[in-house]
Amino acid sequence: MIVFITGASAGFGAAMARVFTANGHKAIIAARRVDRLQALAAELGDQVLPIALDVTDKAAIRAALDGLPAAWRQIDVLVNNAGLALGVKPAHESSLDDWETMIDTNCKGLVTMTHAVLPAMVARGAGTIINIGSTAGAYPYPGGNVYGATKAFVEQFTLNLRADLVGTGVRATNLAPGLCGGTEFSNVRMKGDDAAAAKVYEGTVPLAPQDIANTAYWIATLPPHMNVNQIELMPTCQGFSPFTIKRG
């Protein structure tokens, strides 16, 4: 099996590369940070193929796929993992640049990758698309504004893929984690404020990248007649917020 993982330089993506290769599969690891990719490739050896890729660049996606060696061209699993959150301010105080960056990466990058890889899967009658969503796509919270909206897009896009792919042999899953530590997610969101990022996980036992990687591997290796439409994961320390009420 060959799995193509975007955002593979750290966090979920790197953990997925480790899980798939540990089980004898090959992984195309793609991300913007080439130094991180090279380090991961040095760790995992010939079972991985590192590719510098920015999913917001359509031409780069096409060039990366066209440039794959013959032995790596049949992508069995696409994991659309590249994504980010930026900022926690309320909508009226948020940066439009941040909003656009999240839309470009979480939505446009994901659909561009899918559009590029999907036709070959349908032609073969087999393949799996795993889109990394978030519980933020289902449950709103203050400061979630555009990030949550992008993940709601991922959920609905995945379900609509399922509607189109019935009978093709190609599967699509929205994998939606809740609170997860051990990644750079909150550090990026807080724009390098490591103290603020650490407070997000203070006093909790959150999910870990390995949990998400193991779930993705389970989805990808189910019998071909089974499709996980959507799977939502939360740590036991997390639940559902009450409705926001302003008093006085």
mmCIF file of C-alpha atoms in Angstrom:
data_model
loop_
_atom_site.group_PDB
_atom_site.id
_atom_site.type_symbol
_atom_site.label_atom_id
_atom_site.label_comp_id
_atom_site.label_asym_id
_atom_site.label_seq_id
_atom_site.Cartn_x
_atom_site.Cartn_y
_atom_site.Cartn_z
ATOM 1 C CA MET A 1 0.000 0.000 0.000
ATOM 2 C CA ILE A 2 1.177 3.520 -0.794
ATOM 3 C CA VAL A 3 -0.160 6.344 1.364
ATOM 4 C CA PHE A 4 0.281 10.014 0.466
ATOM 5 C CA ILE A 5 0.313 12.183 3.605
ATOM 6 C CA THR A 6 0.199 15.976 3.459
ATOM 7 C CA GLY A 7 1.459 18.012 6.387
ATOM 8 C CA ALA A 8 3.781 15.122 7.201
ATOM 9 C CA SER A 9 6.671 17.034 8.756
ATOM 10 C CA ALA A 10 5.303 16.866 12.324
ATOM 11 C CA GLY A 11 2.300 15.989 14.484
ATOM 12 C CA PHE A 12 -0.385 13.750 13.019
ATOM 13 C CA GLY A 13 1.352 13.445 9.652
ATOM 14 C CA ALA A 14 4.693 12.273 11.010
ATOM 15 C CA ALA A 15 2.942 9.849 13.370
ATOM 16 C CA MET A 16 0.960 8.422 10.446
ATOM 17 C CA ALA A 17 4.121 7.924 8.420
ATOM 18 C CA ARG A 18 5.601 5.962 11.309
ATOM 19 C CA VAL A 19 2.512 3.792 11.762
ATOM 20 C CA PHE A 20 2.048 2.941 8.082
ATOM 21 C CA THR A 21 5.721 2.150 7.501
ATOM 22 C CA ALA A 22 5.971 0.125 10.718
ATOM 23 C CA ASN A 23 3.260 -2.080 9.251
ATOM 24 C CA GLY A 24 5.134 -2.634 6.005
ATOM 25 C CA HIS A 25 3.579 0.056 3.798
ATOM 26 C CA LYS A 26 5.162 2.913 1.857
ATOM 27 C CA ALA A 27 4.489 6.589 2.545
ATOM 28 C CA ILE A 28 4.901 9.674 0.395
ATOM 29 C CA ILE A 29 5.533 12.356 3.004
ATOM 30 C CA ALA A 30 4.786 15.877 1.818
ATOM 31 C CA ALA A 31 5.182 19.209 3.607
ATOM 32 C CA ARG A 32 6.727 22.640 3.246
ATOM 33 C CA ARG A 33 9.549 22.117 5.760
ATOM 34 C CA VAL A 34 12.098 20.078 3.851
ATOM 35 C CA ASP A 35 14.518 19.766 6.776
ATOM 36 C CA ARG A 36 11.842 18.062 8.880
ATOM 37 C CA LEU A 37 10.942 15.748 6.012
ATOM 38 C CA GLN A 38 14.579 14.786 5.490
ATOM 39 C CA ALA A 39 14.933 13.960 9.185
ATOM 40 C CA LEU A 40 11.830 11.776 9.062
ATOM 41 C CA ALA A 41 13.085 10.091 5.888
ATOM 42 C CA ALA A 42 16.423 9.381 7.582
ATOM 43 C CA GLU A 43 14.512 7.771 10.445
ATOM 44 C CA LEU A 44 12.167 5.655 8.317
ATOM 45 C CA GLY A 45 14.412 4.768 5.383
ATOM 46 C CA ASP A 46 13.466 3.621 1.900
ATOM 47 C CA GLN A 47 9.799 3.126 2.806
ATOM 48 C CA VAL A 48 9.212 6.857 2.599
ATOM 49 C CA LEU A 49 9.525 9.347 -0.237
ATOM 50 C CA PRO A 50 9.879 12.960 0.957
ATOM 51 C CA ILE A 51 8.398 15.714 -1.238
ATOM 52 C CA ALA A 52 8.485 19.454 -0.620
ATOM 53 C CA LEU A 53 4.915 20.618 -1.113
ATOM 54 C CA ASP A 54 2.701 23.568 -0.251
ATOM 55 C CA VAL A 55 -0.910 22.460 -0.716
ATOM 56 C CA THR A 56 -1.994 26.043 -1.380
ATOM 57 C CA ASP A 57 0.048 25.975 -4.622
ATOM 58 C CA LYS A 58 -1.950 24.241 -7.379
ATOM 59 C CA ALA A 59 0.970 24.081 -9.783
ATOM 60 C CA ALA A 60 3.208 22.551 -7.118
ATOM 61 C CA ILE A 61 0.635 19.824 -6.429
ATOM 62 C CA ARG A 62 0.430 18.926 -10.104
ATOM 63 C CA ALA A 63 4.215 18.976 -10.476
ATOM 64 C CA ALA A 64 4.696 16.810 -7.382
ATOM 65 C CA LEU A 65 2.278 14.162 -8.616
ATOM 66 C CA ASP A 66 3.641 14.234 -12.165
ATOM 67 C CA GLY A 67 7.166 13.883 -10.793
ATOM 68 C CA LEU A 68 6.541 10.761 -8.722
ATOM 69 C CA PRO A 69 8.777 7.805 -9.637
ATOM 70 C CA ALA A 70 6.927 4.998 -11.417
ATOM 71 C CA ALA A 71 7.030 2.755 -8.349
ATOM 72 C CA TRP A 72 5.280 5.424 -6.249
ATOM 73 C CA ARG A 73 2.529 6.526 -8.629
ATOM 74 C CA GLN A 74 -0.315 4.281 -7.465
ATOM 75 C CA ILE A 75 -1.603 6.149 -4.432
ATOM 76 C CA ASP A 76 -3.842 3.831 -2.445
ATOM 77 C CA VAL A 77 -4.572 6.195 0.444
ATOM 78 C CA LEU A 78 -4.587 9.996 0.463
ATOM 79 C CA VAL A 79 -4.497 11.583 3.914
ATOM 80 C CA ASN A 80 -5.396 15.261 3.655
ATOM 81 C CA ASN A 81 -3.733 16.232 6.905
ATOM 82 C CA ALA A 82 -2.212 19.639 6.088
ATOM 83 C CA GLY A 83 -4.133 22.305 7.958
ATOM 84 C CA LEU A 84 -3.921 24.900 10.682
ATOM 85 C CA ALA A 85 -5.755 27.226 13.028
ATOM 86 C CA LEU A 86 -4.690 30.841 13.450
ATOM 87 C CA GLY A 87 -5.831 33.032 16.312
ATOM 88 C CA VAL A 88 -8.449 32.799 19.039
ATOM 89 C CA LYS A 89 -9.849 36.325 18.892
ATOM 90 C CA PRO A 90 -13.566 36.944 18.291
ATOM 91 C CA ALA A 91 -14.573 37.439 14.673
ATOM 92 C CA HIS A 92 -14.727 41.243 14.834
ATOM 93 C CA GLU A 93 -11.121 41.395 16.071
ATOM 94 C CA SER A 94 -9.650 38.656 13.869
ATOM 95 C CA SER A 95 -7.154 39.048 11.059
ATOM 96 C CA LEU A 96 -8.552 38.683 7.544
ATOM 97 C CA ASP A 97 -5.152 37.376 6.438
ATOM 98 C CA ASP A 98 -5.435 34.610 9.037
ATOM 99 C CA TRP A 99 -8.931 33.747 7.825
ATOM 100 C CA GLU A 100 -7.776 33.551 4.225
ATOM 101 C CA THR A 101 -4.759 31.401 5.138
ATOM 102 C CA MET A 102 -7.004 28.902 6.926
ATOM 103 C CA ILE A 103 -9.433 28.776 3.991
ATOM 104 C CA ASP A 104 -6.599 28.404 1.469
ATOM 105 C CA THR A 105 -5.001 25.532 3.387
ATOM 106 C CA ASN A 106 -7.845 23.717 5.142
ATOM 107 C CA CYS A 107 -10.375 23.955 2.296
ATOM 108 C CA LYS A 108 -8.772 24.837 -1.020
ATOM 109 C CA GLY A 109 -5.606 22.828 -0.445
ATOM 110 C CA LEU A 110 -7.604 19.788 0.619
ATOM 111 C CA VAL A 111 -9.941 19.874 -2.378
ATOM 112 C CA THR A 112 -7.101 20.512 -4.823
ATOM 113 C CA MET A 113 -5.214 17.451 -3.545
ATOM 114 C CA THR A 114 -8.378 15.372 -3.686
ATOM 115 C CA HIS A 115 -9.214 16.543 -7.203
ATOM 116 C CA ALA A 116 -5.705 15.616 -8.356
ATOM 117 C CA VAL A 117 -5.607 12.117 -6.844
ATOM 118 C CA LEU A 118 -9.217 10.925 -6.993
ATOM 119 C CA PRO A 119 -9.663 10.181 -10.731
ATOM 120 C CA ALA A 120 -6.922 7.528 -10.751
ATOM 121 C CA MET A 121 -8.483 5.845 -7.724
ATOM 122 C CA VAL A 122 -11.880 5.727 -9.414
ATOM 123 C CA ALA A 123 -10.283 4.368 -12.594
ATOM 124 C CA ARG A 124 -8.700 1.531 -10.564
ATOM 125 C CA GLY A 125 -11.871 0.927 -8.575
ATOM 126 C CA ALA A 126 -10.057 1.236 -5.256
ATOM 127 C CA GLY A 127 -8.649 3.855 -2.911
ATOM 128 C CA THR A 128 -9.252 5.694 0.334
ATOM 129 C CA ILE A 129 -9.426 9.422 1.073
ATOM 130 C CA ILE A 130 -8.984 10.326 4.734
ATOM 131 C CA ASN A 131 -9.686 13.980 5.473
ATOM 132 C CA ILE A 132 -8.558 15.315 8.832
ATOM 133 C CA GLY A 133 -11.439 17.325 10.209
ATOM 134 C CA SER A 134 -12.056 18.439 13.778
ATOM 135 C CA THR A 135 -14.720 18.461 16.447
ATOM 136 C CA ALA A 136 -14.571 22.231 15.828
ATOM 137 C CA GLY A 137 -16.433 21.520 12.589
ATOM 138 C CA ALA A 138 -19.429 20.253 14.543
ATOM 139 C CA TYR A 139 -19.401 22.241 17.788
ATOM 140 C CA PRO A 140 -18.896 26.024 17.771
ATOM 141 C CA TYR A 141 -16.921 27.799 20.448
ATOM 142 C CA PRO A 142 -15.788 31.403 21.013
ATOM 143 C CA GLY A 143 -12.770 32.181 18.857
ATOM 144 C CA GLY A 144 -13.367 29.219 16.568
ATOM 145 C CA ASN A 145 -15.013 31.317 13.830
ATOM 146 C CA VAL A 146 -13.288 30.574 10.493
ATOM 147 C CA TYR A 147 -11.254 27.595 11.730
ATOM 148 C CA GLY A 148 -14.446 25.812 12.772
ATOM 149 C CA ALA A 149 -16.099 26.794 9.505
ATOM 150 C CA THR A 150 -13.258 25.287 7.481
ATOM 151 C CA LYS A 151 -13.581 22.018 9.363
ATOM 152 C CA ALA A 152 -17.348 22.024 8.838
ATOM 153 C CA PHE A 153 -16.511 22.334 5.136
ATOM 154 C CA VAL A 154 -14.215 19.302 5.411
ATOM 155 C CA GLU A 155 -17.014 17.279 7.001
ATOM 156 C CA GLN A 156 -19.608 18.175 4.371
ATOM 157 C CA PHE A 157 -17.177 17.794 1.482
ATOM 158 C CA THR A 158 -16.293 14.301 2.711
ATOM 159 C CA LEU A 159 -19.936 13.279 2.985
ATOM 160 C CA ASN A 160 -20.606 14.621 -0.499
ATOM 161 C CA LEU A 161 -17.638 12.645 -1.793
ATOM 162 C CA ARG A 162 -19.310 9.577 -0.351
ATOM 163 C CA ALA A 163 -22.477 10.406 -2.274
ATOM 164 C CA ASP A 164 -20.515 10.660 -5.525
ATOM 165 C CA LEU A 165 -18.339 7.603 -4.924
ATOM 166 C CA VAL A 166 -21.034 5.019 -4.225
ATOM 167 C CA GLY A 167 -20.205 1.881 -6.178
ATOM 168 C CA THR A 168 -16.765 3.067 -7.320
ATOM 169 C CA GLY A 169 -14.772 1.148 -4.718
ATOM 170 C CA VAL A 170 -13.266 4.410 -3.450
ATOM 171 C CA ARG A 171 -13.839 5.328 0.193
ATOM 172 C CA ALA A 172 -13.899 8.664 2.010
ATOM 173 C CA THR A 173 -13.700 9.392 5.730
ATOM 174 C CA ASN A 174 -13.809 12.523 7.873
ATOM 175 C CA LEU A 175 -11.526 11.861 10.861
ATOM 176 C CA ALA A 176 -12.388 14.518 13.456
ATOM 177 C CA PRO A 177 -10.221 14.758 16.587
ATOM 178 C CA GLY A 178 -10.940 16.832 19.642
ATOM 179 C CA LEU A 179 -8.306 18.074 22.108
ATOM 180 C CA CYS A 180 -4.965 16.651 21.032
ATOM 181 C CA GLY A 181 -1.530 17.433 22.459
ATOM 182 C CA GLY A 182 1.952 16.579 21.263
ATOM 183 C CA THR A 183 1.663 18.671 18.097
ATOM 184 C CA GLU A 184 2.462 22.241 17.051
ATOM 185 C CA PHE A 185 -1.222 23.033 16.508
ATOM 186 C CA SER A 186 -1.675 25.383 19.468
ATOM 187 C CA ASN A 187 1.794 26.918 19.111
ATOM 188 C CA VAL A 188 0.911 27.855 15.527
ATOM 189 C CA ARG A 189 -2.523 29.069 16.570
ATOM 190 C CA MET A 190 -1.022 31.238 19.310
ATOM 191 C CA LYS A 191 1.654 32.459 16.858
ATOM 192 C CA GLY A 192 4.636 31.254 18.849
ATOM 193 C CA ASP A 193 3.334 32.053 22.327
ATOM 194 C CA ASP A 194 4.407 28.745 23.841
ATOM 195 C CA ALA A 195 3.126 29.637 27.316
ATOM 196 C CA ALA A 196 -0.378 30.302 25.971
ATOM 197 C CA ALA A 197 -0.220 27.096 23.929
ATOM 198 C CA ALA A 198 0.802 25.069 26.990
ATOM 199 C CA LYS A 199 -2.183 26.390 28.957
ATOM 200 C CA VAL A 200 -4.547 24.747 26.441
ATOM 201 C CA TYR A 201 -3.447 21.337 27.737
ATOM 202 C CA GLU A 202 -2.765 22.233 31.351
ATOM 203 C CA GLY A 203 -4.211 19.641 33.736
ATOM 204 C CA THR A 204 -5.492 17.407 30.927
ATOM 205 C CA VAL A 205 -4.662 14.074 29.348
ATOM 206 C CA PRO A 206 -5.374 14.926 25.707
ATOM 207 C CA LEU A 207 -5.302 12.691 22.677
ATOM 208 C CA ALA A 208 -1.863 12.089 21.166
ATOM 209 C CA PRO A 209 -0.731 12.035 17.519
ATOM 210 C CA GLN A 210 -0.289 8.266 17.817
ATOM 211 C CA ASP A 211 -4.009 7.933 18.597
ATOM 212 C CA ILE A 212 -4.933 9.742 15.397
ATOM 213 C CA ALA A 213 -2.348 7.822 13.377
ATOM 214 C CA ASN A 214 -3.606 4.469 14.664
ATOM 215 C CA THR A 215 -7.168 5.480 13.802
ATOM 216 C CA ALA A 216 -6.173 6.487 10.272
ATOM 217 C CA TYR A 217 -4.363 3.184 9.808
ATOM 218 C CA TRP A 218 -7.403 1.238 11.053
ATOM 219 C CA ILE A 219 -9.652 3.105 8.602
ATOM 220 C CA ALA A 220 -7.282 2.480 5.695
ATOM 221 C CA THR A 221 -6.939 -1.238 6.389
ATOM 222 C CA LEU A 222 -10.592 -2.164 6.883
ATOM 223 C CA PRO A 223 -12.089 -4.662 4.412
ATOM 224 C CA PRO A 224 -12.783 -2.852 1.108
ATOM 225 C CA HIS A 225 -16.567 -3.140 1.436
ATOM 226 C CA MET A 226 -16.518 -1.028 4.629
ATOM 227 C CA ASN A 227 -16.529 2.772 4.675
ATOM 228 C CA VAL A 228 -16.165 4.840 7.845
ATOM 229 C CA ASN A 229 -18.125 7.933 6.881
ATOM 230 C CA GLN A 230 -17.118 9.917 9.906
ATOM 231 C CA ILE A 231 -15.279 9.213 13.133
ATOM 232 C CA GLU A 232 -15.043 11.673 16.017
ATOM 233 C CA LEU A 233 -12.501 11.284 18.811
ATOM 234 C CA MET A 234 -12.211 13.107 22.124
ATOM 235 C CA PRO A 235 -10.131 12.478 25.229
ATOM 236 C CA THR A 236 -12.171 11.532 28.278
ATOM 237 C CA CYS A 237 -11.285 14.888 29.867
ATOM 238 C CA GLN A 238 -13.206 16.716 27.140
ATOM 239 C CA GLY A 239 -16.951 17.079 26.692
ATOM 240 C CA PHE A 240 -19.496 19.481 25.256
ATOM 241 C CA SER A 241 -19.684 23.130 26.252
ATOM 242 C CA PRO A 242 -22.857 24.794 27.512
ATOM 243 C CA PHE A 243 -24.475 27.465 25.405
ATOM 244 C CA THR A 244 -22.845 30.867 25.855
ATOM 245 C CA ILE A 245 -25.068 33.216 27.837
ATOM 246 C CA LYS A 246 -24.312 36.864 28.538
ATOM 247 C CA ARG A 247 -25.945 37.985 31.761
ATOM 248 C CA GLY A 248 -26.565 41.439 33.114
#
